[in-house]
mmCIF file of C-alpha atoms in Angstrom:
data_model
loop_
_atom_site.group_PDB
_atom_site.id
_atom_site.type_symbol
_atom_site.label_atom_id
_atom_site.label_comp_id
_atom_site.label_asym_id
_atom_site.label_seq_id
_atom_site.Cartn_x
_atom_site.Cartn_y
_atom_site.Cartn_z
ATOM 1 C CA UNK L 19 3.672 12.432 17.602
ATOM 2 C CA UNK L 20 4.799 14.564 14.648
ATOM 3 C CA UNK L 21 4.255 13.443 11.059
ATOM 4 C CA UNK L 22 8.030 13.373 10.603
ATOM 5 C CA UNK L 23 8.227 10.695 13.319
ATOM 6 C CA UNK L 24 5.470 8.459 11.943
ATOM 7 C CA UNK L 25 6.689 5.240 10.381
ATOM 8 C CA UNK L 26 5.519 4.105 6.961
ATOM 9 C CA UNK L 27 5.535 0.635 5.411
ATOM 10 C CA UNK L 28 5.281 -0.248 1.737
ATOM 11 C CA UNK L 29 3.547 -3.295 0.272
ATOM 12 C CA UNK L 30 4.093 -4.481 -3.294
ATOM 13 C CA UNK L 31 1.637 -7.026 -4.677
ATOM 14 C CA UNK L 32 3.440 -9.603 -6.828
ATOM 15 C CA UNK L 33 0.619 -12.063 -7.588
ATOM 16 C CA UNK L 34 1.262 -15.726 -8.208
ATOM 17 C CA UNK L 35 2.045 -18.413 -10.799
ATOM 18 C CA UNK L 36 -1.521 -18.506 -12.158
ATOM 19 C CA UNK L 37 -1.192 -14.867 -13.166
ATOM 20 C CA UNK L 38 0.894 -13.275 -15.887
ATOM 21 C CA UNK L 39 -0.151 -15.724 -18.594
ATOM 22 C CA UNK L 40 0.318 -12.976 -21.191
ATOM 23 C CA UNK L 41 4.054 -13.175 -20.445
ATOM 24 C CA UNK L 42 4.305 -16.807 -21.558
ATOM 25 C CA UNK L 43 6.488 -18.442 -22.737
ATOM 26 C CA UNK L 44 8.922 -15.836 -21.337
ATOM 27 C CA UNK L 45 7.573 -16.263 -17.804
ATOM 28 C CA UNK L 46 7.767 -20.058 -17.666
ATOM 29 C CA UNK L 47 11.278 -20.015 -16.163
ATOM 30 C CA UNK L 48 10.998 -16.858 -14.084
ATOM 31 C CA UNK L 49 8.063 -15.323 -12.179
ATOM 32 C CA UNK L 50 6.690 -12.204 -13.857
ATOM 33 C CA UNK L 51 7.814 -9.905 -10.973
ATOM 34 C CA UNK L 52 11.411 -11.068 -11.556
ATOM 35 C CA UNK L 53 11.233 -10.637 -15.334
ATOM 36 C CA UNK L 54 14.092 -8.291 -16.371
ATOM 37 C CA UNK L 55 13.118 -4.704 -17.136
ATOM 38 C CA UNK L 56 15.911 -2.214 -17.946
ATOM 39 C CA UNK L 57 18.504 -4.582 -16.504
ATOM 40 C CA UNK L 58 16.665 -5.197 -13.223
ATOM 41 C CA UNK L 59 13.778 -7.445 -12.131
ATOM 42 C CA UNK L 60 10.426 -5.779 -12.771
ATOM 43 C CA UNK L 61 9.688 -5.566 -9.047
ATOM 44 C CA UNK L 62 13.014 -3.797 -8.469
ATOM 45 C CA UNK L 63 11.690 -0.502 -9.853
ATOM 46 C CA UNK L 64 8.813 0.009 -7.383
ATOM 47 C CA UNK L 65 11.004 -1.303 -4.550
ATOM 48 C CA UNK L 66 13.744 1.211 -5.354
ATOM 49 C CA UNK L 67 11.170 3.989 -5.608
ATOM 50 C CA UNK L 68 9.959 3.213 -2.088
ATOM 51 C CA UNK L 69 13.346 4.224 -0.695
ATOM 52 C CA UNK L 70 12.325 7.862 -1.274
ATOM 53 C CA UNK L 71 9.405 7.542 1.195
ATOM 54 C CA UNK L 72 10.154 9.461 4.413
ATOM 55 C CA UNK L 73 10.444 7.295 7.550
ATOM 56 C CA UNK L 74 10.085 4.039 5.627
ATOM 57 C CA UNK L 75 10.366 1.178 8.121
ATOM 58 C CA UNK L 76 10.258 -1.816 5.782
ATOM 59 C CA UNK L 77 8.993 -3.159 2.459
ATOM 60 C CA UNK L 78 6.805 -6.237 2.050
ATOM 61 C CA UNK L 79 6.168 -8.297 -1.079
ATOM 62 C CA UNK L 80 2.864 -10.180 -0.969
ATOM 63 C CA UNK L 81 1.986 -12.994 -3.350
ATOM 64 C CA UNK L 82 1.578 -16.733 -3.694
ATOM 65 C CA UNK L 83 4.771 -17.631 -5.545
ATOM 66 C CA UNK L 84 7.024 -20.085 -3.747
ATOM 67 C CA UNK L 85 9.257 -18.367 -1.189
ATOM 68 C CA UNK L 86 12.385 -19.952 -2.649
ATOM 69 C CA UNK L 87 11.791 -18.063 -5.918
ATOM 70 C CA UNK L 88 12.188 -14.714 -4.138
ATOM 71 C CA UNK L 89 14.645 -15.626 -1.363
ATOM 72 C CA UNK L 90 17.854 -14.654 -3.163
ATOM 73 C CA UNK L 91 16.459 -11.430 -4.609
ATOM 74 C CA UNK L 92 14.899 -10.297 -1.316
ATOM 75 C CA UNK L 93 18.203 -10.830 0.491
ATOM 76 C CA UNK L 94 20.115 -8.952 -2.196
ATOM 77 C CA UNK L 95 17.789 -5.940 -2.434
ATOM 78 C CA UNK L 96 17.584 -5.625 1.352
ATOM 79 C CA UNK L 97 21.363 -5.269 1.522
ATOM 80 C CA UNK L 98 21.502 -2.958 -1.486
ATOM 81 C CA UNK L 99 18.905 -0.499 -0.162
ATOM 82 C CA UNK L 100 19.713 -0.989 3.522
ATOM 83 C CA UNK L 101 15.980 -1.414 4.153
ATOM 84 C CA UNK L 102 14.341 -4.637 5.415
ATOM 85 C CA UNK L 103 12.478 -6.336 2.560
ATOM 86 C CA UNK L 104 10.369 -9.405 3.300
ATOM 87 C CA UNK L 105 8.354 -11.745 1.091
ATOM 88 C CA UNK L 106 5.011 -12.904 2.542
ATOM 89 C CA UNK L 107 3.476 -15.959 0.870
ATOM 90 C CA UNK L 108 -0.310 -16.285 0.796
ATOM 91 C CA UNK L 109 -1.781 -19.747 1.173
ATOM 92 C CA UNK L 110 -4.106 -18.903 -1.741
ATOM 93 C CA UNK L 111 -5.165 -15.781 -3.682
ATOM 94 C CA UNK L 112 -6.968 -13.305 -1.430
ATOM 95 C CA UNK L 113 -7.235 -10.281 -3.737
ATOM 96 C CA UNK L 114 -5.215 -7.106 -3.150
ATOM 97 C CA UNK L 115 -7.274 -5.928 -0.175
ATOM 98 C CA UNK L 116 -7.669 -9.472 1.137
ATOM 99 C CA UNK L 117 -3.908 -9.997 0.981
ATOM 100 C CA UNK L 118 -3.357 -6.872 3.052
ATOM 101 C CA UNK L 119 -5.821 -8.088 5.658
ATOM 102 C CA UNK L 120 -4.374 -11.603 5.723
ATOM 103 C CA UNK L 121 -0.997 -10.211 6.860
ATOM 104 C CA UNK L 122 -2.361 -7.261 8.861
ATOM 105 C CA UNK L 123 -0.620 -8.230 12.112
ATOM 106 C CA UNK L 124 2.778 -8.438 10.414
ATOM 107 C CA UNK L 125 2.240 -5.195 8.466
ATOM 108 C CA UNK L 126 1.345 -3.354 11.667
ATOM 109 C CA UNK L 127 4.310 -4.593 13.743
ATOM 110 C CA UNK L 128 6.051 -1.205 13.373
ATOM 111 C CA UNK L 129 2.819 0.645 14.182
ATOM 112 C CA UNK L 130 2.924 2.576 10.891
ATOM 113 C CA UNK L 131 0.780 5.655 10.356
ATOM 114 C CA UNK L 132 0.506 4.962 6.617
ATOM 115 C CA UNK L 133 0.710 1.996 4.265
ATOM 116 C CA UNK L 134 1.784 2.336 0.634
ATOM 117 C CA UNK L 135 0.367 -0.280 -1.730
ATOM 118 C CA UNK L 136 1.860 -0.725 -5.210
ATOM 119 C CA UNK L 137 1.296 -3.187 -8.037
ATOM 120 C CA UNK L 138 4.573 -4.700 -9.204
ATOM 121 C CA UNK L 139 3.787 -4.312 -12.927
ATOM 122 C CA UNK L 140 3.561 -0.504 -12.798
ATOM 123 C CA UNK L 141 6.297 1.501 -14.484
ATOM 124 C CA UNK L 142 6.353 5.234 -13.698
ATOM 125 C CA UNK L 143 8.282 8.017 -11.981
ATOM 126 C CA UNK L 144 6.664 7.059 -8.624
ATOM 127 C CA UNK L 145 6.066 10.478 -6.985
ATOM 128 C CA UNK L 146 5.664 8.804 -3.591
ATOM 129 C CA UNK L 147 6.826 11.588 -1.206
ATOM 130 C CA UNK L 148 4.641 14.132 -3.021
ATOM 131 C CA UNK L 149 1.722 11.731 -2.913
ATOM 132 C CA UNK L 150 2.181 11.242 0.835
ATOM 133 C CA UNK L 151 2.200 15.011 1.422
ATOM 134 C CA UNK L 152 -1.026 15.363 -0.559
ATOM 135 C CA UNK L 153 -2.629 12.466 1.314
ATOM 136 C CA UNK L 154 -1.896 14.112 4.646
ATOM 137 C CA UNK L 155 -3.430 17.372 3.425
ATOM 138 C CA UNK L 156 -6.582 15.586 2.271
ATOM 139 C CA UNK L 157 -7.084 13.886 5.625
ATOM 140 C CA UNK L 158 -8.858 10.840 4.180
ATOM 141 C CA UNK L 159 -8.380 7.115 4.610
ATOM 142 C CA UNK L 160 -6.777 6.567 1.217
ATOM 143 C CA UNK L 161 -5.272 8.284 -1.821
ATOM 144 C CA UNK L 162 -4.931 6.884 -5.351
ATOM 145 C CA UNK L 163 -2.297 7.865 -7.895
ATOM 146 C CA UNK L 164 -4.166 8.755 -11.104
ATOM 147 C CA UNK L 165 -3.320 9.947 -14.607
ATOM 148 C CA UNK L 166 -5.186 11.149 -17.685
ATOM 149 C CA UNK L 167 -4.971 8.971 -20.794
ATOM 150 C CA UNK L 168 -6.669 8.897 -24.168
ATOM 151 C CA UNK L 169 -10.354 7.992 -24.230
ATOM 152 C CA UNK L 170 -9.491 5.023 -26.449
ATOM 153 C CA UNK L 171 -7.231 3.381 -23.867
ATOM 154 C CA UNK L 172 -9.084 4.402 -20.682
ATOM 155 C CA UNK L 173 -11.391 1.368 -20.764
ATOM 156 C CA UNK L 174 -8.404 -0.944 -20.217
ATOM 157 C CA UNK L 175 -8.093 0.379 -16.672
ATOM 158 C CA UNK L 176 -10.152 1.501 -13.712
ATOM 159 C CA UNK L 177 -11.839 4.781 -14.698
ATOM 160 C CA UNK L 178 -12.728 7.367 -12.095
ATOM 161 C CA UNK L 179 -14.210 10.784 -11.494
ATOM 162 C CA UNK L 180 -12.585 13.161 -9.006
ATOM 163 C CA UNK L 181 -13.632 16.542 -7.657
ATOM 164 C CA UNK L 182 -11.467 19.080 -9.544
ATOM 165 C CA UNK L 183 -11.021 21.214 -6.420
ATOM 166 C CA UNK L 184 -10.918 18.865 -3.420
ATOM 167 C CA UNK L 185 -9.547 15.873 -5.412
ATOM 168 C CA UNK L 186 -12.029 13.573 -3.660
ATOM 169 C CA UNK L 187 -12.788 10.319 -5.471
ATOM 170 C CA UNK L 188 -16.434 10.667 -6.491
ATOM 171 C CA UNK L 189 -16.952 7.625 -8.725
ATOM 172 C CA UNK L 190 -14.944 4.524 -9.603
ATOM 173 C CA UNK L 191 -15.603 1.703 -12.048
ATOM 174 C CA UNK L 192 -13.198 -1.031 -13.127
ATOM 175 C CA UNK L 193 -12.743 -1.473 -16.906
ATOM 176 C CA UNK L 194 -16.196 -0.162 -17.886
ATOM 177 C CA UNK L 195 -17.860 -1.187 -21.138
ATOM 178 C CA UNK L 196 -18.793 2.437 -21.881
ATOM 179 C CA UNK L 197 -16.592 5.515 -21.473
ATOM 180 C CA UNK L 198 -16.735 7.141 -18.045
ATOM 181 C CA UNK L 199 -13.607 9.263 -17.760
ATOM 182 C CA UNK L 200 -10.097 9.695 -19.140
ATOM 183 C CA UNK L 201 -8.785 9.715 -15.560
ATOM 184 C CA UNK L 202 -7.544 6.249 -14.593
ATOM 185 C CA UNK L 203 -6.167 4.363 -11.602
ATOM 186 C CA UNK L 204 -2.362 3.957 -11.712
ATOM 187 C CA UNK L 205 -2.166 1.058 -9.241
ATOM 188 C CA UNK L 206 -0.346 3.032 -6.522
ATOM 189 C CA UNK L 207 -2.114 3.815 -3.233
ATOM 190 C CA UNK L 208 -1.653 5.175 0.288
ATOM 191 C CA UNK L 209 -3.887 4.053 3.143
ATOM 192 C CA UNK L 210 -4.134 4.658 6.855
ATOM 193 C CA UNK L 211 -4.583 1.563 9.083
ATOM 194 C CA UNK L 212 -8.318 2.320 8.950
ATOM 195 C CA UNK L 213 -8.304 0.247 5.744
ATOM 196 C CA UNK L 214 -8.183 -2.908 7.881
ATOM 197 C CA UNK L 215 -11.456 -1.982 9.611
ATOM 198 C CA UNK L 216 -13.090 -1.452 6.212
ATOM 199 C CA UNK L 217 -11.912 -4.853 4.965
ATOM 200 C CA UNK L 218 -13.066 -6.466 8.210
ATOM 201 C CA UNK L 219 -16.554 -4.997 7.718
ATOM 202 C CA UNK L 220 -16.710 -6.381 4.169
ATOM 203 C CA UNK L 221 -15.746 -9.837 5.403
ATOM 204 C CA UNK L 222 -18.385 -9.616 8.158
ATOM 205 C CA UNK L 223 -21.064 -8.655 5.644
ATOM 206 C CA UNK L 224 -20.119 -11.643 3.511
ATOM 207 C CA UNK L 225 -20.317 -13.902 6.534
ATOM 208 C CA UNK L 226 -23.817 -12.653 7.264
ATOM 209 C CA UNK L 227 -24.875 -13.289 3.664
ATOM 210 C CA UNK L 228 -23.421 -16.770 3.871
ATOM 211 C CA UNK L 229 -25.786 -17.615 6.717
ATOM 212 C CA UNK L 230 -28.324 -19.500 4.635
ATOM 213 C CA UNK L 231 -30.384 -21.091 7.402
ATOM 214 C CA UNK L 232 -33.491 -18.976 6.800
ATOM 215 C CA UNK L 233 -33.254 -18.815 3.018
ATOM 216 C CA UNK L 234 -35.059 -20.919 0.477
ATOM 217 C CA UNK L 235 -32.930 -23.405 -1.423
ATOM 218 C CA UNK L 236 -33.236 -21.273 -4.585
ATOM 219 C CA UNK L 237 -32.102 -18.082 -2.812
ATOM 220 C CA UNK L 238 -29.279 -19.946 -1.105
ATOM 221 C CA UNK L 239 -27.994 -21.212 -4.453
ATOM 222 C CA UNK L 240 -28.236 -17.712 -5.980
ATOM 223 C CA UNK L 241 -26.209 -16.095 -3.193
ATOM 224 C CA UNK L 242 -23.635 -18.867 -3.110
ATOM 225 C CA UNK L 243 -22.887 -18.539 -6.819
ATOM 226 C CA UNK L 244 -22.831 -14.718 -6.846
ATOM 227 C CA UNK L 245 -20.609 -13.962 -3.848
ATOM 228 C CA UNK L 246 -16.865 -14.399 -3.305
ATOM 229 C CA UNK L 247 -15.307 -16.262 -0.417
ATOM 230 C CA UNK L 248 -15.303 -13.947 2.589
ATOM 231 C CA UNK L 249 -11.493 -13.743 2.644
ATOM 232 C CA UNK L 250 -11.198 -12.743 -1.045
ATOM 233 C CA UNK L 251 -11.501 -8.952 -1.106
ATOM 234 C CA UNK L 252 -10.794 -6.926 -4.237
ATOM 235 C CA UNK L 253 -9.448 -3.425 -3.846
ATOM 236 C CA UNK L 254 -11.222 -1.942 -6.851
ATOM 237 C CA UNK L 255 -14.763 -3.382 -6.751
ATOM 238 C CA UNK L 256 -14.995 -4.001 -2.995
ATOM 239 C CA UNK L 257 -13.207 -0.925 -1.598
ATOM 240 C CA UNK L 258 -12.822 1.870 -4.148
ATOM 241 C CA UNK L 259 -16.250 1.695 -5.793
ATOM 242 C CA UNK L 260 -18.352 1.527 -2.582
ATOM 243 C CA UNK L 261 -16.350 4.244 -0.783
ATOM 244 C CA UNK L 262 -16.263 6.708 -3.689
ATOM 245 C CA UNK L 263 -18.129 9.906 -2.849
ATOM 246 C CA UNK L 264 -18.004 9.292 0.915
ATOM 247 C CA UNK L 265 -15.091 11.661 1.698
ATOM 248 C CA UNK L 266 -12.762 8.785 2.499
ATOM 249 C CA UNK L 267 -10.779 8.434 -0.728
ATOM 250 C CA UNK L 268 -8.842 11.076 -2.676
ATOM 251 C CA UNK L 269 -6.679 11.289 -5.789
ATOM 252 C CA UNK L 270 -3.215 12.566 -6.673
ATOM 253 C CA UNK L 271 -2.709 13.166 -10.392
ATOM 254 C CA UNK L 272 0.684 12.599 -11.970
ATOM 255 C CA UNK L 273 1.789 14.333 -15.159
ATOM 256 C CA UNK L 274 4.838 12.115 -15.545
ATOM 257 C CA UNK L 275 5.485 8.888 -17.413
ATOM 258 C CA UNK L 276 3.255 5.922 -16.469
ATOM 259 C CA UNK L 277 2.682 2.503 -18.007
ATOM 260 C CA UNK L 278 1.383 -0.881 -16.922
ATOM 261 C CA UNK L 279 3.522 -3.810 -18.075
ATOM 262 C CA UNK L 280 0.955 -6.305 -19.317
ATOM 263 C CA UNK L 281 2.842 -8.056 -22.120
ATOM 264 C CA UNK L 282 6.429 -8.803 -23.238
ATOM 265 C CA UNK L 283 6.017 -6.137 -25.930
ATOM 266 C CA UNK L 284 5.227 -3.581 -23.237
ATOM 267 C CA UNK L 285 8.222 -4.797 -21.258
ATOM 268 C CA UNK L 286 10.501 -4.276 -24.260
ATOM 269 C CA UNK L 287 9.117 -0.790 -24.877
ATOM 270 C CA UNK L 288 9.436 0.205 -21.247
ATOM 271 C CA UNK L 289 12.904 -1.286 -20.890
ATOM 272 C CA UNK L 290 14.030 1.166 -23.558
ATOM 273 C CA UNK L 291 11.972 3.977 -22.039
ATOM 274 C CA UNK L 292 13.278 3.435 -18.507
ATOM 275 C CA UNK L 293 16.856 3.521 -19.739
ATOM 276 C CA UNK L 294 16.139 6.893 -21.347
ATOM 277 C CA UNK L 295 14.188 8.206 -18.383
ATOM 278 C CA UNK L 296 16.435 7.088 -15.534
ATOM 279 C CA UNK L 297 17.215 10.300 -13.746
ATOM 280 C CA UNK L 298 15.368 12.440 -16.284
ATOM 281 C CA UNK L 299 12.666 13.612 -13.870
ATOM 282 C CA UNK L 300 15.460 14.591 -11.481
ATOM 283 C CA UNK L 301 17.160 16.692 -14.141
ATOM 284 C CA UNK L 302 20.322 14.604 -14.074
ATOM 285 C CA UNK L 303 20.670 13.992 -17.809
ATOM 286 C CA UNK L 304 20.124 15.671 -21.143
ATOM 287 C CA UNK L 305 17.833 13.294 -22.974
ATOM 288 C CA UNK L 306 17.122 12.654 -26.649
ATOM 289 C CA UNK L 307 14.071 14.802 -27.276
ATOM 290 C CA UNK L 308 12.413 12.746 -30.001
ATOM 291 C CA UNK L 309 12.488 9.597 -27.870
ATOM 292 C CA UNK L 310 10.911 11.405 -24.929
ATOM 293 C CA UNK L 311 8.227 13.538 -26.560
ATOM 294 C CA UNK L 312 5.340 11.959 -24.680
ATOM 295 C CA UNK L 313 7.132 12.206 -21.358
ATOM 296 C CA UNK L 314 8.262 15.797 -21.879
ATOM 297 C CA UNK L 315 4.836 16.913 -23.069
ATOM 298 C CA UNK L 316 3.507 16.165 -19.603
ATOM 299 C CA UNK L 317 5.845 18.771 -18.165
ATOM 300 C CA UNK L 318 4.462 21.241 -20.682
ATOM 301 C CA UNK L 319 0.937 20.411 -19.551
ATOM 302 C CA UNK L 320 1.978 20.888 -15.942
ATOM 303 C CA UNK L 321 3.287 24.367 -16.775
ATOM 304 C CA UNK L 322 0.088 25.143 -18.686
ATOM 305 C CA UNK L 323 -2.006 24.098 -15.696
ATOM 306 C CA UNK L 324 0.033 26.345 -13.412
ATOM 307 C CA UNK L 325 -0.457 29.166 -15.906
ATOM 308 C CA UNK L 326 -4.199 28.465 -15.975
ATOM 309 C CA UNK L 327 -4.360 28.574 -12.193
ATOM 310 C CA UNK L 328 -2.524 31.893 -12.098
ATOM 311 C CA UNK L 329 -4.729 33.418 -14.798
ATOM 312 C CA UNK L 330 -7.991 32.347 -13.187
ATOM 313 C CA UNK L 331 -9.444 32.049 -16.678
ATOM 314 C CA UNK L 332 -7.794 29.331 -18.766
ATOM 315 C CA UNK L 333 -8.231 25.600 -18.216
ATOM 316 C CA UNK L 334 -6.284 22.839 -19.948
ATOM 317 C CA UNK L 335 -6.746 19.083 -20.274
ATOM 318 C CA UNK L 336 -5.206 16.433 -22.507
ATOM 319 C CA UNK L 337 -7.254 14.870 -25.293
ATOM 320 C CA UNK L 338 -6.620 11.686 -27.224
ATOM 321 C CA UNK L 339 -7.782 12.982 -30.608
ATOM 322 C CA UNK L 340 -5.442 15.684 -31.914
ATOM 323 C CA UNK L 341 -8.043 16.885 -34.413
ATOM 324 C CA UNK L 342 -10.182 18.148 -31.523
ATOM 325 C CA UNK L 343 -7.306 19.778 -29.632
ATOM 326 C CA UNK L 344 -7.221 23.551 -29.214
ATOM 327 C CA UNK L 345 -3.477 23.493 -28.576
ATOM 328 C CA UNK L 346 -1.102 21.250 -30.506
ATOM 329 C CA UNK L 347 2.394 20.845 -29.049
ATOM 330 C CA UNK L 348 5.107 19.609 -31.397
ATOM 331 C CA UNK L 349 8.892 19.362 -31.370
ATOM 332 C CA UNK L 350 10.315 20.577 -34.669
ATOM 333 C CA UNK L 351 13.609 21.605 -36.215
ATOM 334 C CA UNK L 352 14.755 24.169 -38.789
ATOM 335 C CA UNK L 353 12.080 24.548 -41.479
ATOM 336 C CA UNK L 354 8.899 22.889 -40.213
ATOM 337 C CA UNK L 355 6.121 24.249 -42.425
ATOM 338 C CA UNK L 356 4.874 27.331 -40.584
ATOM 339 C CA UNK L 357 7.060 29.916 -42.285
ATOM 340 C CA UNK L 358 9.027 30.596 -39.095
ATOM 341 C CA UNK L 359 12.142 28.474 -39.285
ATOM 342 C CA UNK L 360 14.050 27.704 -36.104
ATOM 343 C CA UNK L 361 17.490 29.320 -36.078
ATOM 344 C CA UNK L 362 20.150 28.889 -33.432
ATOM 345 C CA UNK L 363 18.508 31.275 -30.942
ATOM 346 C CA UNK L 364 14.782 30.530 -30.962
ATOM 347 C CA UNK L 365 13.763 27.940 -28.368
ATOM 348 C CA UNK L 366 10.022 27.887 -29.023
ATOM 349 C CA UNK L 367 7.225 29.849 -30.606
ATOM 350 C CA UNK L 368 3.456 29.829 -30.503
ATOM 351 C CA UNK L 369 0.576 31.424 -32.323
ATOM 352 C CA UNK L 370 -2.602 33.195 -31.355
ATOM 353 C CA UNK L 371 -5.135 31.197 -29.298
ATOM 354 C CA UNK L 372 -7.403 30.624 -32.288
ATOM 355 C CA UNK L 373 -4.517 28.834 -34.038
ATOM 356 C CA UNK L 374 -3.193 26.880 -31.078
ATOM 357 C CA UNK L 375 0.175 25.702 -32.417
ATOM 358 C CA UNK L 376 3.056 25.505 -29.934
ATOM 359 C CA UNK L 377 6.436 24.514 -31.394
ATOM 360 C CA UNK L 378 9.590 23.545 -29.499
ATOM 361 C CA UNK L 379 12.994 23.577 -31.171
ATOM 362 C CA UNK L 380 14.003 19.911 -31.282
ATOM 363 C CA UNK L 381 17.650 20.784 -31.931
ATOM 364 C CA UNK L 382 18.058 22.354 -28.499
ATOM 365 C CA UNK L 383 19.096 20.487 -25.364
ATOM 366 C CA UNK L 384 16.253 20.308 -22.847
ATOM 367 C CA UNK L 385 16.025 19.253 -19.225
ATOM 368 C CA UNK L 386 13.218 18.767 -16.723
ATOM 369 C CA UNK L 387 13.176 18.905 -12.953
ATOM 370 C CA UNK L 388 14.377 21.298 -10.264
ATOM 371 C CA UNK L 389 18.090 20.466 -10.488
ATOM 372 C CA UNK L 390 18.504 21.477 -14.117
ATOM 373 C CA UNK L 391 21.314 20.440 -16.438
ATOM 374 C CA UNK L 392 24.272 22.539 -17.500
ATOM 375 C CA UNK L 393 23.904 23.616 -21.126
ATOM 376 C CA UNK L 394 20.223 22.629 -21.327
ATOM 377 C CA UNK L 395 17.028 24.683 -21.190
ATOM 378 C CA UNK L 396 14.273 23.940 -18.701
ATOM 379 C CA UNK L 397 11.179 22.741 -20.542
ATOM 380 C CA UNK L 398 8.669 24.023 -17.988
ATOM 381 C CA UNK L 399 10.208 27.493 -17.841
ATOM 382 C CA UNK L 400 9.869 27.880 -21.593
ATOM 383 C CA UNK L 401 6.289 26.573 -21.481
ATOM 384 C CA UNK L 402 5.507 29.268 -18.917
ATOM 385 C CA UNK L 403 6.415 32.053 -21.346
ATOM 386 C CA UNK L 404 3.189 33.853 -22.411
ATOM 387 C CA UNK L 405 3.916 33.745 -26.121
ATOM 388 C CA UNK L 406 0.340 33.402 -27.342
ATOM 389 C CA UNK L 407 0.654 36.837 -28.949
ATOM 390 C CA UNK L 408 2.676 35.236 -31.728
ATOM 391 C CA UNK L 409 6.132 36.004 -30.320
ATOM 392 C CA UNK L 410 9.099 33.670 -30.089
ATOM 393 C CA UNK L 411 10.972 32.713 -26.960
ATOM 394 C CA UNK L 412 14.698 33.179 -27.537
ATOM 395 C CA UNK L 413 17.817 32.397 -25.550
ATOM 396 C CA UNK L 414 18.769 35.070 -23.045
#
């Protein structure tokens, strides 16, 4: 069977009523996954993104909210996307991996070759088709979407180390107390059905440990208090950490916008951001540059990395502390303090490597993505220009 014929299913974890306490009191009357974000329920954004997955058979929502809370939305989104969407209610929390295993027979009804797993509180550009292509090239059991963040914020997430060449996941630790890496887990995954065998083995090991017949009463008490119920399996600590470095898990790094919606303040920020970004990564709109600096800078970094690969000499990585950066990218207009004012023709200029300043003209219209925008200049193309000799990049 060809890859193009293989079916894929998507699973979105939506949690339950005991979660999302940081959204109170806003989440008292509506479950967090249905909390409005940019005019749509939060869960709508990952669901809509899944439509871009080739050969998608159906989408499942897994959680332990009451079914009636999702019934109307599931019916509506199924009709809107013309893709079957089904809510599966757990009898109790099982953990992300445990929830997958609990509904394994239903998830495998279409005999899918791959299973996407997404957290509902993730807000990003969702490069799902590209991630699937990379996963197939890697040939492993699973692939994680990852992104680089500042060292200061990395500890809020799962930190990981990946092989820079093969992209294999070498080390994973969830919210470490000390800094491990600025590469973090985005909460978006692809797995082959082999994941169910791995979860089964973990449950079997727990069952064996629960056999206390030959243990002393002290040892029995110690094991009972330290271990989880056999059907509660965490994806991060129970799957990712133990399998790191065993050539089973790989990473796909995104340079685009990514955020986890943990609080109402984050939801407000990302509601505004999503409205600005809708269609931006597809090149369908000219966007306000100042509002999108962080997002657009990632396209610059992507161009720099391509340049580094072509040169065989340079390497680039983002840093959280600008004082330690070798290159400083800013978006400026007219007179901006370097003695080289932007006129109507200059799009960008840079200085010698020992200086490291790279300035974009903020008064120009910019676009990103392969489709381009009439009357706008492609950000990546300009970033490609080798202007480190101190030249300017002008129109034409």
